Amino acid sequence: MAAALHVFAVPGIPDVAPGDDVGALIADAVARAGDTIEAGDVVVVAQKIVSKAESAVVRLDEVAPSPRAAQWAADWGKDPRVVEVVLRESRRIVRMERGILIAETQHGFICANAGVDASNVDRGFVTLLPRDPDESAARIRVRIASAVRLKPDTAEGAAGTTDHADLGVIVSDTFGRPWREGVVNVALGVAGLRPLLDYRGCRDPYGRELTSTVIAVADELAAAAELVMRKTARLPVAIVRGAGEWLGEGSGADLLRVAEQDLFR
């Protein structure tokens, strides 16, 4: 039988405020929609609602731009307060020219504006990436599993608890890609899911041994989920059904290439 995935958005997630329990909000919304979360599902959660719940939000009128931020903002018509927040969130500036700022975040992600974003948040504020996306995903996973009473397993996860279930969670965000137009959803944090599928050592249908193919499963599931979540539809959560074969231990950190293996650093 051919493999198949069913991807659907979860309606009814309210505006998220600091301190909100994202996992509980998701479980409640699924129930109100008449849907279920089943064993083997992967829940994809937009980073934005996680950041709001974790108070990873900056009020811009409380930001004092540095001379560097002020000068670059003036040169390119940017808000110097936003530029300052980006610089603060950056471990390293990769490229800063033509009005574009690409940075390496403290987590090791390479992305525009170090993940600082003014969309889908009140005017006068910007959101930051969650401090530990894997921890965020693990907490959401535990809460959903408890709320919907999925059978727990005994593996201890990033949240320091054994109340885990046959369920995967991805915290996702939208990143650009070098040399290609358009942006795609990628996995920042992962819990209960093996984010990479390693084909090395397998043979293709012609008998040739594969030596380098490793599929970024978590990124591909996040990208599929974005097609139903959409950027302007107030649908920050989607469920991928049929992905149970990839459940297991792993983290979003597994997706980061170490500098020694990177040809472009």
mmCIF file of N, CA, C and O in Angstrom, residues 34-110:
data_model
loop_
_atom_site.group_PDB
_atom_site.id
_atom_site.type_symbol
_atom_site.label_atom_id
_atom_site.label_comp_id
_atom_site.label_asym_id
_atom_site.label_seq_id
_atom_site.Cartn_x
_atom_site.Cartn_y
_atom_site.Cartn_z
ATOM 1 N N GLY A 34 -14.562 19.079 16.865
ATOM 2 C CA GLY A 34 -15.081 17.736 16.621
ATOM 3 C C GLY A 34 -14.044 16.787 16.066
ATOM 4 O O GLY A 34 -14.382 15.709 15.563
ATOM 5 N N ASP A 35 -12.755 17.164 16.150
ATOM 6 C CA ASP A 35 -11.675 16.305 15.690
ATOM 7 C C ASP A 35 -11.041 15.594 16.882
ATOM 8 O O ASP A 35 -11.444 15.793 18.031
ATOM 9 N N THR A 36 -10.063 14.795 16.601
ATOM 10 C CA THR A 36 -9.336 14.091 17.655
ATOM 11 C C THR A 36 -7.846 14.155 17.353
ATOM 12 O O THR A 36 -7.433 14.375 16.211
ATOM 13 N N ILE A 37 -7.059 13.979 18.393
ATOM 14 C CA ILE A 37 -5.626 13.743 18.238
ATOM 15 C C ILE A 37 -5.396 12.283 18.511
ATOM 16 O O ILE A 37 -5.763 11.773 19.574
ATOM 17 N N GLU A 38 -4.826 11.596 17.542
ATOM 18 C CA GLU A 38 -4.682 10.146 17.620
ATOM 19 C C GLU A 38 -3.225 9.757 17.822
ATOM 20 O O GLU A 38 -2.304 10.508 17.482
ATOM 21 N N ALA A 39 -3.018 8.572 18.370
ATOM 22 C CA ALA A 39 -1.668 8.041 18.483
ATOM 23 C C ALA A 39 -1.036 7.978 17.102
ATOM 24 O O ALA A 39 -1.648 7.537 16.138
ATOM 25 N N GLY A 40 0.184 8.468 17.013
ATOM 26 C CA GLY A 40 0.886 8.500 15.737
ATOM 27 C C GLY A 40 0.808 9.845 15.035
ATOM 28 O O GLY A 40 1.483 10.063 14.028
ATOM 29 N N ASP A 41 0.002 10.778 15.542
ATOM 30 C CA ASP A 41 -0.092 12.110 14.938
ATOM 31 C C ASP A 41 1.163 12.935 15.248
ATOM 32 O O ASP A 41 1.837 12.731 16.264
ATOM 33 N N VAL A 42 1.417 13.892 14.358
ATOM 34 C CA VAL A 42 2.432 14.918 14.612
ATOM 35 C C VAL A 42 1.717 16.264 14.606
ATOM 36 O O VAL A 42 1.043 16.616 13.631
ATOM 37 N N VAL A 43 1.847 17.005 15.695
ATOM 38 C CA VAL A 43 1.217 18.319 15.826
ATOM 39 C C VAL A 43 2.261 19.381 15.513
ATOM 40 O O VAL A 43 3.327 19.421 16.146
ATOM 41 N N VAL A 44 1.967 20.223 14.522
ATOM 42 C CA VAL A 44 2.882 21.285 14.121
ATOM 43 C C VAL A 44 2.335 22.605 14.651
ATOM 44 O O VAL A 44 1.190 22.969 14.381
ATOM 45 N N VAL A 45 3.159 23.315 15.414
ATOM 46 C CA VAL A 45 2.737 24.523 16.119
ATOM 47 C C VAL A 45 3.587 25.697 15.644
ATOM 48 O O VAL A 45 4.825 25.633 15.692
ATOM 49 N N ALA A 46 2.943 26.763 15.200
ATOM 50 C CA ALA A 46 3.679 27.944 14.757
ATOM 51 C C ALA A 46 4.445 28.556 15.921
ATOM 52 O O ALA A 46 3.923 28.732 17.020
ATOM 53 N N GLN A 47 5.678 28.891 15.645
ATOM 54 C CA GLN A 47 6.542 29.500 16.667
ATOM 55 C C GLN A 47 5.910 30.727 17.301
ATOM 56 O O GLN A 47 6.114 31.003 18.492
ATOM 57 N N LYS A 48 5.133 31.472 16.534
ATOM 58 C CA LYS A 48 4.623 32.753 17.018
ATOM 59 C C LYS A 48 3.781 32.586 18.285
ATOM 60 O O LYS A 48 3.932 33.364 19.229
ATOM 61 N N ILE A 49 2.900 31.587 18.337
ATOM 62 C CA ILE A 49 2.064 31.444 19.536
ATOM 63 C C ILE A 49 2.877 30.906 20.708
ATOM 64 O O ILE A 49 2.582 31.201 21.864
ATOM 65 N N VAL A 50 3.917 30.139 20.412
ATOM 66 C CA VAL A 50 4.793 29.665 21.481
ATOM 67 C C VAL A 50 5.553 30.839 22.087
ATOM 68 O O VAL A 50 5.656 30.981 23.309
ATOM 69 N N SER A 51 6.068 31.704 21.225
ATOM 70 C CA SER A 51 6.799 32.879 21.713
ATOM 71 C C SER A 51 5.904 33.783 22.542
ATOM 72 O O SER A 51 6.310 34.293 23.596
ATOM 73 N N LYS A 52 4.680 33.987 22.091
ATOM 74 C CA LYS A 52 3.760 34.826 22.870
ATOM 75 C C LYS A 52 3.493 34.209 24.238
ATOM 76 O O LYS A 52 3.513 34.905 25.267
ATOM 77 N N ALA A 53 3.244 32.915 24.281
ATOM 78 C CA ALA A 53 2.955 32.258 25.552
ATOM 79 C C ALA A 53 4.143 32.313 26.502
ATOM 80 O O ALA A 53 3.972 32.378 27.725
ATOM 81 N N GLU A 54 5.358 32.289 25.938
ATOM 82 C CA GLU A 54 6.565 32.280 26.757
ATOM 83 C C GLU A 54 7.111 33.686 27.009
ATOM 84 O O GLU A 54 8.231 33.848 27.510
ATOM 85 N N SER A 55 6.323 34.699 26.647
ATOM 86 C CA SER A 55 6.715 36.105 26.847
ATOM 87 C C SER A 55 7.984 36.477 26.088
ATOM 88 O O SER A 55 8.737 37.375 26.511
ATOM 89 N N ALA A 56 8.224 35.811 24.969
ATOM 90 C CA ALA A 56 9.351 36.168 24.106
ATOM 91 C C ALA A 56 8.906 37.272 23.151
ATOM 92 O O ALA A 56 8.868 37.120 21.930
ATOM 93 N N VAL A 57 8.527 38.388 23.749
ATOM 94 C CA VAL A 57 7.972 39.538 23.035
ATOM 95 C C VAL A 57 8.668 40.786 23.563
ATOM 96 O O VAL A 57 8.906 40.914 24.763
ATOM 97 N N VAL A 58 8.993 41.706 22.658
ATOM 98 C CA VAL A 58 9.683 42.936 23.035
ATOM 99 C C VAL A 58 8.816 44.135 22.668
ATOM 100 O O VAL A 58 8.311 44.227 21.543
ATOM 101 N N ARG A 59 8.667 45.037 23.612
ATOM 102 C CA ARG A 59 7.958 46.294 23.375
ATOM 103 C C ARG A 59 8.964 47.296 22.805
ATOM 104 O O ARG A 59 9.951 47.654 23.458
ATOM 105 N N LEU A 60 8.715 47.780 21.602
ATOM 106 C CA LEU A 60 9.715 48.569 20.898
ATOM 107 C C LEU A 60 9.973 49.927 21.543
ATOM 108 O O LEU A 60 11.089 50.450 21.446
ATOM 109 N N ASP A 61 8.993 50.510 22.194
ATOM 110 C CA ASP A 61 9.243 51.820 22.792
ATOM 111 C C ASP A 61 10.124 51.733 24.036
ATOM 112 O O ASP A 61 10.491 52.758 24.624
ATOM 113 N N GLU A 62 10.508 50.495 24.413
ATOM 114 C CA GLU A 62 11.448 50.310 25.516
ATOM 115 C C GLU A 62 12.852 49.978 25.020
ATOM 116 O O GLU A 62 13.750 49.687 25.821
ATOM 117 N N VAL A 63 13.061 50.013 23.690
ATOM 118 C CA VAL A 63 14.347 49.666 23.093
ATOM 119 C C VAL A 63 15.111 50.937 22.741
ATOM 120 O O VAL A 63 14.590 51.821 22.048
ATOM 121 N N ALA A 64 16.356 51.040 23.208
ATOM 122 C CA ALA A 64 17.231 52.157 22.867
ATOM 123 C C ALA A 64 18.231 51.688 21.816
ATOM 124 O O ALA A 64 19.109 50.873 22.124
ATOM 125 N N PRO A 65 18.122 52.157 20.577
ATOM 126 C CA PRO A 65 19.012 51.675 19.521
ATOM 127 C C PRO A 65 20.466 52.091 19.768
ATOM 128 O O PRO A 65 20.740 53.209 20.229
ATOM 129 N N SER A 66 21.362 51.189 19.453
ATOM 130 C CA SER A 66 22.785 51.495 19.497
ATOM 131 C C SER A 66 23.157 52.351 18.280
ATOM 132 O O SER A 66 22.395 52.404 17.294
ATOM 133 N N PRO A 67 24.320 53.014 18.299
ATOM 134 C CA PRO A 67 24.742 53.783 17.118
ATOM 135 C C PRO A 67 24.798 52.927 15.847
ATOM 136 O O PRO A 67 24.422 53.392 14.768
ATOM 137 N N ARG A 68 25.251 51.687 15.980
ATOM 138 C CA ARG A 68 25.319 50.800 14.808
ATOM 139 C C ARG A 68 23.936 50.550 14.241
ATOM 140 O O ARG A 68 23.723 50.620 13.028
ATOM 141 N N ALA A 69 22.970 50.229 15.109
ATOM 142 C CA ALA A 69 21.601 49.974 14.656
ATOM 143 C C ALA A 69 20.994 51.227 14.043
ATOM 144 O O ALA A 69 20.321 51.170 13.003
ATOM 145 N N ALA A 70 21.232 52.381 14.676
ATOM 146 C CA ALA A 70 20.655 53.626 14.177
ATOM 147 C C ALA A 70 21.202 53.983 12.804
ATOM 148 O O ALA A 70 20.446 54.406 11.910
ATOM 149 N N GLN A 71 22.503 53.813 12.613
ATOM 150 C CA GLN A 71 23.102 54.169 11.320
ATOM 151 C C GLN A 71 22.614 53.242 10.210
ATOM 152 O O GLN A 71 22.242 53.692 9.122
ATOM 153 N N TRP A 72 22.599 51.934 10.480
ATOM 154 C CA TRP A 72 22.177 50.988 9.436
ATOM 155 C C TRP A 72 20.703 51.190 9.116
ATOM 156 O O TRP A 72 20.296 51.141 7.954
ATOM 157 N N ALA A 73 19.891 51.452 10.126
ATOM 158 C CA ALA A 73 18.475 51.692 9.902
ATOM 159 C C ALA A 73 18.268 52.951 9.060
ATOM 160 O O ALA A 73 17.414 52.984 8.167
ATOM 161 N N ALA A 74 19.033 53.999 9.345
ATOM 162 C CA ALA A 74 18.906 55.233 8.578
ATOM 163 C C ALA A 74 19.327 55.015 7.128
ATOM 164 O O ALA A 74 18.705 55.551 6.194
ATOM 165 N N ASP A 75 20.361 54.224 6.922
ATOM 166 C CA ASP A 75 20.852 53.974 5.561
ATOM 167 C C ASP A 75 19.830 53.223 4.715
ATOM 168 O O ASP A 75 19.762 53.428 3.496
ATOM 169 N N TRP A 76 19.018 52.370 5.362
ATOM 170 C CA TRP A 76 18.136 51.480 4.600
ATOM 171 C C TRP A 76 16.655 51.665 4.913
ATOM 172 O O TRP A 76 15.835 50.858 4.473
ATOM 173 N N GLY A 77 16.314 52.696 5.625
ATOM 174 C CA GLY A 77 14.904 52.976 5.882
ATOM 175 C C GLY A 77 14.239 51.961 6.789
ATOM 176 O O GLY A 77 13.051 51.643 6.608
ATOM 177 N N LYS A 78 14.963 51.480 7.783
ATOM 178 C CA LYS A 78 14.428 50.495 8.721
ATOM 179 C C LYS A 78 14.129 51.149 10.068
ATOM 180 O O LYS A 78 14.578 52.263 10.365
ATOM 181 N N ASP A 79 13.393 50.447 10.898
ATOM 182 C CA ASP A 79 13.128 50.897 12.258
ATOM 183 C C ASP A 79 14.360 50.570 13.107
ATOM 184 O O ASP A 79 14.705 49.387 13.275
ATOM 185 N N PRO A 80 15.054 51.576 13.627
ATOM 186 C CA PRO A 80 16.289 51.286 14.368
ATOM 187 C C PRO A 80 16.066 50.442 15.609
ATOM 188 O O PRO A 80 16.966 49.719 16.041
ATOM 189 N N ARG A 81 14.867 50.512 16.185
ATOM 190 C CA ARG A 81 14.585 49.697 17.368
ATOM 191 C C ARG A 81 14.528 48.221 17.006
ATOM 192 O O ARG A 81 15.038 47.364 17.743
ATOM 193 N N VAL A 82 13.933 47.911 15.858
ATOM 194 C CA VAL A 82 13.883 46.518 15.409
ATOM 195 C C VAL A 82 15.291 46.030 15.085
ATOM 196 O O VAL A 82 15.674 44.901 15.444
ATOM 197 N N VAL A 83 16.076 46.863 14.408
ATOM 198 C CA VAL A 83 17.454 46.475 14.086
ATOM 199 C C VAL A 83 18.234 46.189 15.357
ATOM 200 O O VAL A 83 18.992 45.211 15.442
ATOM 201 N N GLU A 84 18.034 47.001 16.376
ATOM 202 C CA GLU A 84 18.716 46.782 17.648
ATOM 203 C C GLU A 84 18.333 45.442 18.265
ATOM 204 O O GLU A 84 19.201 44.700 18.767
ATOM 205 N N VAL A 85 17.063 45.108 18.236
ATOM 206 C CA VAL A 85 16.625 43.817 18.790
ATOM 207 C C VAL A 85 17.269 42.668 18.008
ATOM 208 O O VAL A 85 17.717 41.678 18.599
ATOM 209 N N VAL A 86 17.329 42.803 16.681
ATOM 210 C CA VAL A 86 17.960 41.769 15.867
ATOM 211 C C VAL A 86 19.421 41.585 16.268
ATOM 212 O O VAL A 86 19.903 40.455 16.436
ATOM 213 N N LEU A 87 20.140 42.690 16.431
ATOM 214 C CA LEU A 87 21.548 42.592 16.817
ATOM 215 C C LEU A 87 21.703 41.923 18.177
ATOM 216 O O LEU A 87 22.615 41.111 18.390
ATOM 217 N N ARG A 88 20.818 42.224 19.091
ATOM 218 C CA ARG A 88 20.892 41.612 20.425
ATOM 219 C C ARG A 88 20.628 40.115 20.380
ATOM 220 O O ARG A 88 21.177 39.355 21.186
ATOM 221 N N GLU A 89 19.768 39.690 19.456
ATOM 222 C CA GLU A 89 19.404 38.278 19.362
ATOM 223 C C GLU A 89 20.403 37.458 18.552
ATOM 224 O O GLU A 89 20.250 36.246 18.437
ATOM 225 N N SER A 90 21.411 38.103 18.005
ATOM 226 C CA SER A 90 22.337 37.443 17.082
ATOM 227 C C SER A 90 23.615 36.997 17.778
ATOM 228 O O SER A 90 24.214 37.749 18.551
ATOM 229 N N ARG A 91 24.003 35.785 17.495
ATOM 230 C CA ARG A 91 25.324 35.300 17.897
ATOM 231 C C ARG A 91 26.377 35.799 16.914
ATOM 232 O O ARG A 91 27.511 36.092 17.282
ATOM 233 N N ARG A 92 25.953 35.895 15.645
ATOM 234 C CA ARG A 92 26.874 36.279 14.577
ATOM 235 C C ARG A 92 26.077 36.883 13.439
ATOM 236 O O ARG A 92 25.005 36.382 13.094
ATOM 237 N N ILE A 93 26.583 37.981 12.851
ATOM 238 C CA ILE A 93 25.965 38.555 11.670
ATOM 239 C C ILE A 93 26.594 37.910 10.439
ATOM 240 O O ILE A 93 27.809 37.974 10.240
ATOM 241 N N VAL A 94 25.756 37.258 9.640
ATOM 242 C CA VAL A 94 26.242 36.564 8.443
ATOM 243 C C VAL A 94 26.359 37.533 7.275
ATOM 244 O O VAL A 94 27.360 37.550 6.554
ATOM 245 N N ARG A 95 25.350 38.359 7.082
ATOM 246 C CA ARG A 95 25.365 39.357 6.007
ATOM 247 C C ARG A 95 24.466 40.512 6.410
ATOM 248 O O ARG A 95 23.359 40.293 6.907
ATOM 249 N N MET A 96 24.931 41.717 6.176
ATOM 250 C CA MET A 96 24.196 42.899 6.583
ATOM 251 C C MET A 96 24.399 43.958 5.503
ATOM 252 O O MET A 96 25.272 44.821 5.598
ATOM 253 N N GLU A 97 23.593 43.843 4.449
ATOM 254 C CA GLU A 97 23.750 44.784 3.340
ATOM 255 C C GLU A 97 22.473 44.845 2.516
ATOM 256 O O GLU A 97 21.601 43.983 2.621
ATOM 257 N N ARG A 98 22.344 45.902 1.731
ATOM 258 C CA ARG A 98 21.187 46.110 0.855
ATOM 259 C C ARG A 98 19.854 46.014 1.624
ATOM 260 O O ARG A 98 18.852 45.573 1.099
ATOM 261 N N GLY A 99 19.885 46.394 2.873
ATOM 262 C CA GLY A 99 18.664 46.373 3.671
ATOM 263 C C GLY A 99 18.265 45.007 4.179
ATOM 264 O O GLY A 99 17.183 44.842 4.736
ATOM 265 N N ILE A 100 19.133 44.032 4.008
ATOM 266 C CA ILE A 100 18.853 42.658 4.436
ATOM 267 C C ILE A 100 19.833 42.273 5.536
ATOM 268 O O ILE A 100 21.039 42.499 5.405
ATOM 269 N N LEU A 101 19.306 41.683 6.598
ATOM 270 C CA LEU A 101 20.132 41.300 7.728
ATOM 271 C C LEU A 101 19.946 39.808 7.987
ATOM 272 O O LEU A 101 18.882 39.365 8.398
ATOM 273 N N ILE A 102 20.982 39.044 7.688
ATOM 274 C CA ILE A 102 20.983 37.597 7.932
ATOM 275 C C ILE A 102 21.889 37.327 9.118
ATOM 276 O O ILE A 102 23.038 37.792 9.154
ATOM 277 N N ALA A 103 21.381 36.584 10.088
ATOM 278 C CA ALA A 103 22.135 36.380 11.318
ATOM 279 C C ALA A 103 22.087 34.927 11.756
ATOM 280 O O ALA A 103 21.186 34.167 11.384
ATOM 281 N N GLU A 104 23.051 34.562 12.558
ATOM 282 C CA GLU A 104 23.008 33.295 13.283
ATOM 283 C C GLU A 104 22.472 33.586 14.672
ATOM 284 O O GLU A 104 23.007 34.429 15.393
ATOM 285 N N THR A 105 21.413 32.907 15.050
ATOM 286 C CA THR A 105 20.810 33.127 16.354
ATOM 287 C C THR A 105 21.627 32.437 17.443
ATOM 288 O O THR A 105 22.538 31.657 17.167
ATOM 289 N N GLN A 106 21.253 32.710 18.680
ATOM 290 C CA GLN A 106 21.925 32.050 19.801
ATOM 291 C C GLN A 106 21.727 30.541 19.757
ATOM 292 O O GLN A 106 22.544 29.788 20.296
ATOM 293 N N HIS A 107 20.652 30.084 19.096
ATOM 294 C CA HIS A 107 20.400 28.641 18.981
ATOM 295 C C HIS A 107 21.289 27.987 17.932
ATOM 296 O O HIS A 107 21.480 26.772 17.942
ATOM 297 N N GLY A 108 21.768 28.800 16.951
ATOM 298 C CA GLY A 108 22.519 28.266 15.820
ATOM 299 C C GLY A 108 21.756 28.303 14.516
ATOM 300 O O GLY A 108 22.258 27.851 13.485
ATOM 301 N N PHE A 109 20.520 28.843 14.500
ATOM 302 C CA PHE A 109 19.763 28.976 13.253
ATOM 303 C C PHE A 109 20.346 30.121 12.426
ATOM 304 O O PHE A 109 20.715 31.170 12.977
ATOM 305 N N ILE A 110 20.404 29.940 11.116
ATOM 306 C CA ILE A 110 20.782 31.015 10.204
ATOM 307 C C ILE A 110 19.512 31.484 9.519
ATOM 308 O O ILE A 110 18.878 30.732 8.780
#
